[in-house]
Amino acid sequence: MGEIETLILPEMADIWQQTLGWQPEAEQMQQFQRLYKLILAGNRQLNLTRITEPTEFWEKHLWDSLRGIAPLLSSHSEGTSDHLSFPSVERAIDIGTGGGFPGIPIAIALSHCTVTLLDATRKKIAFLETLIDQMGIQNAATLTGRAEEIGQHPQHRASYDLALVRAVATASVCAEYALPLLKPGGLAILYRGQWTEEETNALQPALVQLGGVIESIGGFTTPCSHSDRHCLYLRKVAPTPREFPRTVGLPAQKPL
């Protein structure tokens, strides 16, 4: 544990402010540091992340997670930015959360929002349950299951204001996972790397079937490694037909 104890996240106060119009309070920064150490410790038993160096972890897990909700951070309530309006976010779901990203950083940043961390791997969810308890995070919950099943569950279908999908699958598959879980008017955020106009055109027919539209595509560069990133913001404008999401495995095997 000694090696982990010596690893400290950079504060990056100026970069937080310049890029997101926000910076963590002292208590939130302490939570980020605690999250970092617990993830590093958990990494010894579980394959949670390959990203362990402090600055890289800060950029690719903390900053990247929060960049997707930047309009919410700068207003701390309802936000609008670049023709994008956020709903009043009380319930969010992080689909395929893995090691807890982007869901846990968002739960730390948005204390008024309850974030459900969904993953099909029971060991990862068990780890996250322990982590949430150790960190004393009151506004995060865990859920073990496949998005295809959860999206058909009456307790979860059309129940969330915000759905987050990061590094899970192709965009049309992510949309099929996310849109059934959203309330009418809810927003799905798809975290992507590169993104092209061709991909936008290819996604449109799937969204028509799912009751969604692309409201905004945010392109940006990460502040340290200067990598290209995109966030797709999908608005749910109509009820998702009952047949979606399709049965487990089918969305990935036969994307819309």
Coordinates of C-alpha atoms in Angstrom, one line a residue:
M1 CA 0.0 0.0 0.0
G2 CA 3.0 2.3 0.5
E3 CA 3.5 2.9 -3.2
I4 CA -0.2 3.9 -3.5
E5 CA 0.0 6.3 -0.5
T6 CA 2.8 8.3 -2.3
L7 CA 0.7 8.9 -5.4
I8 CA -1.1 12.2 -5.3
L9 CA -3.5 13.6 -7.9
P10 CA -2.6 17.1 -9.3
E11 CA -5.0 19.8 -8.2
M12 CA -5.3 21.4 -11.6
A13 CA -7.5 24.3 -10.2
D14 CA -6.8 26.6 -13.2
I15 CA -7.5 23.9 -15.8
W16 CA -10.7 22.9 -14.1
Q17 CA -11.8 26.6 -14.2
Q18 CA -10.7 27.3 -17.7
T19 CA -12.1 24.2 -19.3
L20 CA -15.3 23.6 -17.3
G21 CA -16.0 26.9 -15.6
W22 CA -15.9 25.0 -12.3
Q23 CA -13.5 23.6 -9.9
P24 CA -13.9 21.1 -7.0
E25 CA -14.3 22.3 -3.5
A26 CA -11.7 21.1 -1.0
E27 CA -13.9 18.2 0.2
Q28 CA -14.6 17.1 -3.4
M29 CA -10.9 17.2 -4.1
Q30 CA -10.3 15.0 -1.1
Q31 CA -12.9 12.6 -2.4
F32 CA -11.2 12.4 -5.8
Q33 CA -7.9 11.6 -4.1
R34 CA -9.6 8.9 -2.0
L35 CA -11.3 7.5 -5.1
Y36 CA -7.9 7.4 -6.9
K37 CA -6.3 5.4 -4.0
L38 CA -9.2 3.0 -3.7
I39 CA -9.2 2.3 -7.4
L40 CA -5.4 1.7 -7.4
A41 CA -5.8 -0.7 -4.5
G42 CA -8.8 -2.5 -6.1
N43 CA -6.8 -2.7 -9.4
R44 CA -4.6 -5.4 -7.7
Q45 CA -7.5 -7.8 -7.6
L46 CA -9.7 -6.6 -10.5
N47 CA -9.0 -5.2 -13.9
L48 CA -10.5 -1.8 -13.2
T49 CA -8.3 0.5 -15.3
R50 CA -5.0 0.6 -17.1
I51 CA -4.7 4.3 -16.3
T52 CA -2.9 4.6 -13.0
E53 CA -0.4 7.5 -13.3
P54 CA -1.7 10.6 -11.4
T55 CA -2.0 13.1 -14.2
E56 CA -3.3 10.6 -16.6
F57 CA -5.9 9.4 -14.1
W58 CA -6.9 13.0 -13.4
E59 CA -7.4 13.7 -17.1
K60 CA -8.9 10.5 -18.5
H61 CA -11.0 9.5 -15.5
L62 CA -11.9 12.6 -13.6
W63 CA -11.8 15.5 -16.1
D64 CA -13.1 13.4 -19.0
S65 CA -16.0 12.1 -16.8
L66 CA -17.0 15.7 -15.8
R67 CA -16.4 17.3 -19.2
G68 CA -19.6 15.6 -20.4
I69 CA -21.7 17.4 -17.8
A70 CA -19.9 20.7 -18.0
P71 CA -23.1 22.8 -18.5
L72 CA -24.5 21.3 -15.3
L73 CA -21.4 22.0 -13.3
S74 CA -21.1 25.7 -14.2
S75 CA -24.7 26.3 -13.1
H76 CA -25.1 23.6 -10.4
S77 CA -28.7 23.2 -11.5
E78 CA -30.3 23.4 -15.0
G79 CA -27.7 24.3 -17.6
T80 CA -27.7 25.5 -21.2
S81 CA -24.6 25.6 -23.4
D82 CA -24.0 25.5 -27.2
H83 CA -27.8 25.0 -27.9
L84 CA -27.9 22.2 -25.3
S85 CA -30.3 22.3 -22.5
F86 CA -30.0 19.9 -19.6
P87 CA -33.1 18.6 -17.8
S88 CA -33.3 19.0 -14.0
V89 CA -31.2 16.1 -13.2
E90 CA -32.3 14.1 -10.1
R91 CA -31.6 10.6 -11.3
A92 CA -28.8 9.5 -13.6
I93 CA -27.6 6.0 -14.7
D94 CA -24.1 5.1 -15.7
I95 CA -24.4 2.1 -18.1
G96 CA -21.4 -0.2 -18.1
T97 CA -19.7 1.7 -15.3
G98 CA -16.7 -0.7 -14.9
G99 CA -14.5 1.0 -12.4
G100 CA -17.1 3.6 -11.7
F101 CA -16.5 6.1 -14.5
P102 CA -18.1 8.5 -15.3
G103 CA -20.7 7.8 -12.6
I104 CA -18.7 8.3 -9.3
P105 CA -17.0 11.6 -10.3
I106 CA -20.4 12.9 -11.3
A107 CA -21.9 11.8 -8.0
I108 CA -19.2 13.6 -6.2
A109 CA -19.7 16.7 -8.3
L110 CA -23.5 16.7 -8.3
S111 CA -24.6 16.1 -4.7
H112 CA -28.3 16.7 -5.6
C113 CA -28.3 13.9 -8.2
T114 CA -28.6 10.2 -7.4
V115 CA -26.3 8.2 -9.7
T116 CA -27.0 4.5 -10.4
L117 CA -23.9 2.5 -11.4
L118 CA -24.9 -0.4 -13.7
D119 CA -22.6 -3.2 -14.7
A120 CA -23.0 -6.8 -15.6
T121 CA -19.9 -7.9 -13.8
R122 CA -20.9 -8.8 -10.2
K123 CA -17.3 -8.5 -8.9
K124 CA -17.0 -5.0 -10.1
I125 CA -20.3 -4.0 -8.6
A126 CA -19.3 -5.6 -5.3
F127 CA -16.1 -3.6 -5.4
L128 CA -18.0 -0.4 -6.1
E129 CA -20.5 -1.0 -3.3
T130 CA -17.5 -1.3 -0.9
L131 CA -15.9 1.8 -2.4
I132 CA -19.1 3.9 -2.1
D133 CA -19.4 2.8 1.5
Q134 CA -15.8 3.6 2.4
M135 CA -16.0 7.0 0.8
G136 CA -19.4 7.8 2.4
I137 CA -21.0 8.7 -0.9
Q138 CA -24.7 9.0 -0.1
N139 CA -26.0 9.7 -3.6
A140 CA -24.7 6.7 -5.5
A141 CA -26.3 3.2 -5.9
T142 CA -25.3 0.0 -7.6
L143 CA -27.1 -2.3 -10.0
T144 CA -25.9 -5.6 -11.4
G145 CA -27.4 -6.5 -14.8
R146 CA -27.3 -6.2 -18.5
A147 CA -28.6 -3.0 -20.0
E148 CA -30.9 -5.0 -22.3
E149 CA -32.7 -6.5 -19.2
I150 CA -32.7 -3.4 -17.1
G151 CA -34.2 -1.3 -19.9
Q152 CA -37.2 -3.6 -19.9
H153 CA -37.6 -3.6 -16.1
P154 CA -40.6 -1.5 -15.0
Q155 CA -38.6 -0.1 -12.1
H156 CA -36.0 1.4 -14.4
R157 CA -37.5 1.9 -17.8
A158 CA -38.3 5.6 -18.6
S159 CA -37.1 6.5 -15.1
Y160 CA -33.9 8.5 -15.5
D161 CA -33.2 12.1 -16.4
L162 CA -29.6 11.4 -17.6
A163 CA -28.0 8.3 -19.0
L164 CA -24.2 8.1 -19.3
V165 CA -22.4 5.6 -21.7
R166 CA -18.6 5.7 -21.9
A167 CA -16.4 3.3 -23.8
V168 CA -19.1 0.5 -24.0
A169 CA -20.0 -0.1 -27.7
T170 CA -20.8 1.5 -31.0
A171 CA -23.0 4.6 -30.9
S172 CA -26.2 2.9 -32.1
V173 CA -25.8 0.1 -29.5
C174 CA -25.2 2.7 -26.8
A175 CA -28.3 4.5 -27.9
E176 CA -30.4 1.3 -27.7
Y177 CA -29.1 0.7 -24.1
A178 CA -29.7 4.3 -23.0
L179 CA -32.9 5.7 -24.5
P180 CA -35.3 3.2 -23.1
L181 CA -34.1 4.1 -19.6
L182 CA -34.7 7.8 -20.1
K183 CA -37.8 9.8 -19.1
P184 CA -39.4 11.8 -21.9
G185 CA -37.1 14.8 -22.5
G186 CA -34.2 13.0 -20.8
L187 CA -30.7 13.2 -22.1
A188 CA -28.2 10.5 -23.0
I189 CA -24.5 11.4 -23.1
L190 CA -22.3 9.1 -25.2
Y191 CA -18.6 9.6 -24.5
R192 CA -16.6 9.0 -27.7
G193 CA -13.1 9.5 -29.0
Q194 CA -13.0 10.5 -32.7
W195 CA -16.3 11.2 -34.4
T196 CA -17.2 11.8 -38.0
E197 CA -20.1 13.2 -40.0
E198 CA -20.5 9.7 -41.6
E199 CA -21.0 8.3 -38.1
T200 CA -23.6 10.9 -37.4
N201 CA -25.5 10.0 -40.6
A202 CA -25.2 6.3 -39.7
L203 CA -26.7 6.8 -36.3
Q204 CA -29.8 8.7 -37.4
P205 CA -31.9 5.8 -38.5
A206 CA -31.4 4.0 -35.2
L207 CA -32.4 7.1 -33.3
V208 CA -35.6 7.4 -35.3
Q209 CA -36.5 3.9 -34.2
L210 CA -35.6 4.6 -30.5
G211 CA -37.4 7.9 -30.1
G212 CA -34.3 10.0 -29.9
V213 CA -32.5 12.9 -31.8
I214 CA -29.0 14.2 -31.7
E215 CA -29.3 17.5 -29.9
S216 CA -25.6 18.4 -29.9
I217 CA -22.2 17.0 -30.6
G218 CA -19.5 18.5 -28.5
G219 CA -15.9 18.2 -29.8
F220 CA -13.0 19.1 -27.6
T221 CA -9.3 18.4 -26.8
T222 CA -8.2 17.0 -23.5
P223 CA -6.0 19.5 -21.5
C224 CA -2.9 17.4 -20.9
S225 CA -2.5 14.8 -23.6
H226 CA -4.3 16.9 -26.2
S227 CA -6.4 14.0 -27.4
D228 CA -9.6 14.4 -29.4
R229 CA -12.8 13.7 -27.6
H230 CA -16.5 14.0 -28.5
C231 CA -19.7 13.9 -26.4
L232 CA -22.9 13.1 -28.2
Y233 CA -26.0 14.4 -26.5
L234 CA -29.1 12.5 -27.5
R235 CA -32.5 13.8 -26.5
K236 CA -35.5 11.5 -25.9
V237 CA -38.3 13.1 -27.8
A238 CA -40.7 10.2 -28.1
P239 CA -41.5 7.0 -26.1
T240 CA -39.1 4.2 -27.0
P241 CA -41.1 1.3 -28.6
R242 CA -41.6 -1.7 -26.3
E243 CA -39.4 -4.0 -28.4
F244 CA -36.3 -1.9 -27.5
P245 CA -33.9 -2.7 -26.0
R246 CA -33.8 -6.1 -27.7
T247 CA -32.8 -9.3 -25.9
V248 CA -29.4 -9.7 -24.3
G249 CA -26.6 -9.7 -26.9
L250 CA -28.8 -8.8 -29.9
P251 CA -28.0 -5.0 -30.0
A252 CA -24.3 -5.7 -30.3
Q253 CA -24.7 -8.6 -32.7
K254 CA -27.1 -6.8 -35.0
P255 CA -26.8 -3.0 -34.4
L256 CA -29.8 -0.9 -35.6

